[in-house]
Coordinates of C-alpha atoms in Angstrom, one line a residue:
M1 CA -7.1 41.6 -25.3
F2 CA -7.3 41.6 -21.6
G3 CA -10.2 39.2 -21.7
F4 CA -8.4 36.8 -23.9
L5 CA -5.4 36.6 -21.5
M6 CA -7.9 36.3 -18.6
G7 CA -9.5 33.5 -20.3
T8 CA -6.3 31.7 -21.0
A9 CA -5.0 32.1 -17.5
C10 CA -8.4 30.5 -16.3
L11 CA -8.1 27.6 -18.8
V12 CA -4.4 27.0 -17.6
G13 CA -5.7 26.9 -13.9
L14 CA -8.5 24.7 -14.6
V15 CA -6.1 22.1 -16.4
W16 CA -3.9 22.4 -13.6
V17 CA -6.6 21.6 -10.9
I18 CA -8.0 18.7 -12.9
R19 CA -4.7 17.0 -13.3
G20 CA -4.0 17.3 -9.8
G21 CA -1.3 20.1 -10.1
R22 CA 1.1 17.8 -12.1
A23 CA 0.6 19.7 -15.2
L24 CA 2.7 22.8 -14.0
G25 CA 5.5 21.2 -12.0
G26 CA 3.8 18.9 -9.6
C27 CA 2.9 21.2 -6.6
G28 CA -1.0 20.6 -6.4
P29 CA -3.2 18.7 -4.1
R30 CA -2.4 15.1 -5.4
S31 CA 1.4 15.7 -5.8
H32 CA 2.6 14.6 -2.5
R33 CA 3.8 11.2 -3.4
F34 CA 6.7 9.1 -1.9
R35 CA 9.9 10.3 -3.4
D36 CA 13.4 8.5 -3.2
H37 CA 16.8 10.1 -3.3
D38 CA 16.9 9.6 -7.1
G39 CA 13.8 11.8 -7.5
R40 CA 11.6 8.9 -8.6
S41 CA 8.2 9.1 -7.2
G42 CA 5.0 7.0 -7.1
H43 CA 2.2 5.8 -4.8
G44 CA 2.6 2.1 -5.0
A45 CA 4.2 -0.5 -2.7
R46 CA 7.6 0.1 -4.4
A47 CA 7.6 3.8 -3.6
F48 CA 6.5 3.0 0.0
S49 CA 9.2 0.4 0.5
R50 CA 11.8 2.9 -0.9
W51 CA 10.6 5.5 1.7
L52 CA 10.5 2.9 4.4
F53 CA 14.1 1.6 3.6
E54 CA 15.4 5.2 3.5
R55 CA 14.1 5.9 7.0
L56 CA 15.4 2.5 8.5
D57 CA 18.7 3.0 6.6
T58 CA 18.7 -0.6 5.2
T59 CA 21.6 -2.4 3.4
P60 CA 20.8 -3.8 -0.2
G61 CA 20.9 -7.3 1.4
Q62 CA 18.2 -6.4 4.0
E63 CA 16.1 -4.8 1.4
R64 CA 16.3 -7.8 -0.9
V65 CA 15.0 -9.9 2.3
I66 CA 12.4 -7.4 3.2
R67 CA 11.0 -7.0 -0.5
S68 CA 10.9 -10.7 -0.8
A69 CA 8.7 -11.0 2.4
I70 CA 6.4 -8.1 1.3
D71 CA 6.1 -9.7 -2.3
D72 CA 5.0 -13.1 -0.8
L73 CA 2.5 -11.4 1.5
V74 CA 1.1 -9.5 -1.5
D75 CA 0.9 -12.6 -3.6
Q76 CA -0.9 -14.3 -0.7
G77 CA -3.3 -11.3 -0.5
H78 CA -3.9 -11.5 -4.2
A79 CA -4.8 -15.3 -3.9
A80 CA -7.2 -14.5 -1.1
K81 CA -8.8 -11.9 -3.0
R82 CA -9.5 -14.2 -6.0
E83 CA -11.0 -16.7 -3.5
L84 CA -13.2 -14.1 -1.7
E85 CA -14.4 -13.2 -5.3
E86 CA -15.5 -16.8 -5.6
S87 CA -17.5 -16.6 -2.3
R88 CA -19.2 -13.6 -3.6
K89 CA -20.5 -15.8 -6.4
D90 CA -21.5 -18.4 -3.9
V91 CA -23.7 -15.9 -2.0
A92 CA -25.3 -14.6 -5.1
R93 CA -26.0 -18.3 -5.9
A94 CA -27.5 -18.9 -2.5
M95 CA -29.8 -15.8 -3.0
R96 CA -31.0 -17.1 -6.3
A97 CA -32.3 -20.4 -5.1
D98 CA -36.0 -20.7 -4.2
S99 CA -35.1 -21.1 -0.6
F100 CA -32.1 -19.6 1.0
D101 CA -29.2 -22.3 1.0
A102 CA -27.5 -22.0 4.6
E103 CA -25.2 -25.0 3.8
A104 CA -23.8 -23.1 0.8
M105 CA -23.2 -20.2 3.0
G106 CA -21.5 -22.5 5.6
E107 CA -19.3 -23.8 2.9
A108 CA -18.4 -20.2 1.7
F109 CA -17.7 -19.3 5.3
A110 CA -15.4 -22.4 5.6
K111 CA -13.5 -21.2 2.6
H112 CA -13.1 -17.8 4.4
D113 CA -11.6 -19.6 7.4
V114 CA -9.0 -21.3 5.3
V115 CA -8.2 -18.0 3.3
L116 CA -7.7 -16.1 6.7
S117 CA -5.7 -18.9 8.2
S118 CA -3.3 -18.8 5.2
M119 CA -3.1 -14.9 5.4
R120 CA -2.2 -15.2 9.0
K121 CA 0.4 -17.7 8.4
A122 CA 2.1 -15.6 5.6
A123 CA 1.9 -12.4 7.6
V124 CA 3.5 -14.2 10.5
E125 CA 6.3 -15.7 8.1
S126 CA 6.9 -12.4 6.5
L127 CA 7.1 -10.4 9.7
A128 CA 9.6 -13.0 11.0
R129 CA 11.8 -12.8 8.1
T130 CA 11.9 -8.9 8.3
H131 CA 12.6 -9.2 12.0
E132 CA 15.7 -11.4 11.3
A133 CA 16.9 -9.0 8.6
L134 CA 16.9 -6.0 10.7
D135 CA 19.4 -5.0 13.4
E136 CA 18.4 -4.0 17.0
R137 CA 18.3 -0.2 16.1
Q138 CA 16.1 -0.7 12.8
R139 CA 13.8 -3.0 14.7
Q140 CA 13.3 -0.4 17.3
R141 CA 12.8 2.2 14.5
L142 CA 10.4 0.1 12.7
A143 CA 8.4 -0.7 16.0
E144 CA 8.2 3.0 16.6
M145 CA 6.7 3.5 13.1
I146 CA 4.2 1.0 13.4
D147 CA 3.1 1.8 16.8
A148 CA 2.6 5.5 15.7
G149 CA 0.7 4.4 12.7
I150 CA 3.1 4.0 9.6
G151 CA 0.6 5.0 7.0
R152 CA -1.5 7.6 9.2
R153 CA 1.3 10.0 9.6
W154 CA 2.3 10.3 5.9
R155 CA 1.7 13.8 5.2
G156 CA 4.1 14.4 2.1
P157 CA 7.7 14.9 1.6
Y158 CA 8.1 17.7 4.1
R159 CA 6.1 16.4 7.1
S160 CA 6.9 12.8 7.3
Y161 CA 9.2 10.9 9.5
S162 CA 12.6 12.3 10.1

């Protein structure tokens, strides 16, 4: 009987470890996720923006402007990723040829330059819109968070920015 109970406890522990601690209440190694005041949690950009808005104490109007800026930047990033996937195919095509096609590689790098230029432009526009939306105190707080490494310091709900 004791062996049956011990085996069951070990099985439950194994399931808990495999699921990242979420099977028994969310206190395992992968349960440190962004949480907002409603108790919703997640790992994505929305969860991170909720966490950021809470730290900056933003108004709903400011949140709409900042989310719009973030969404525009993310959309530009997706477009850049698609273009870079095409350049991977260009490199493969150049390698398949009998002789290496340096001209095709030059065209691929020219495409990269265009993509990076559009990403820089989108980043500057998004940061400018965010700067306009925030007041002086919020801008200083955001600048401190960026300077300290906004993503590096995230250590879970109990050890994050105050």
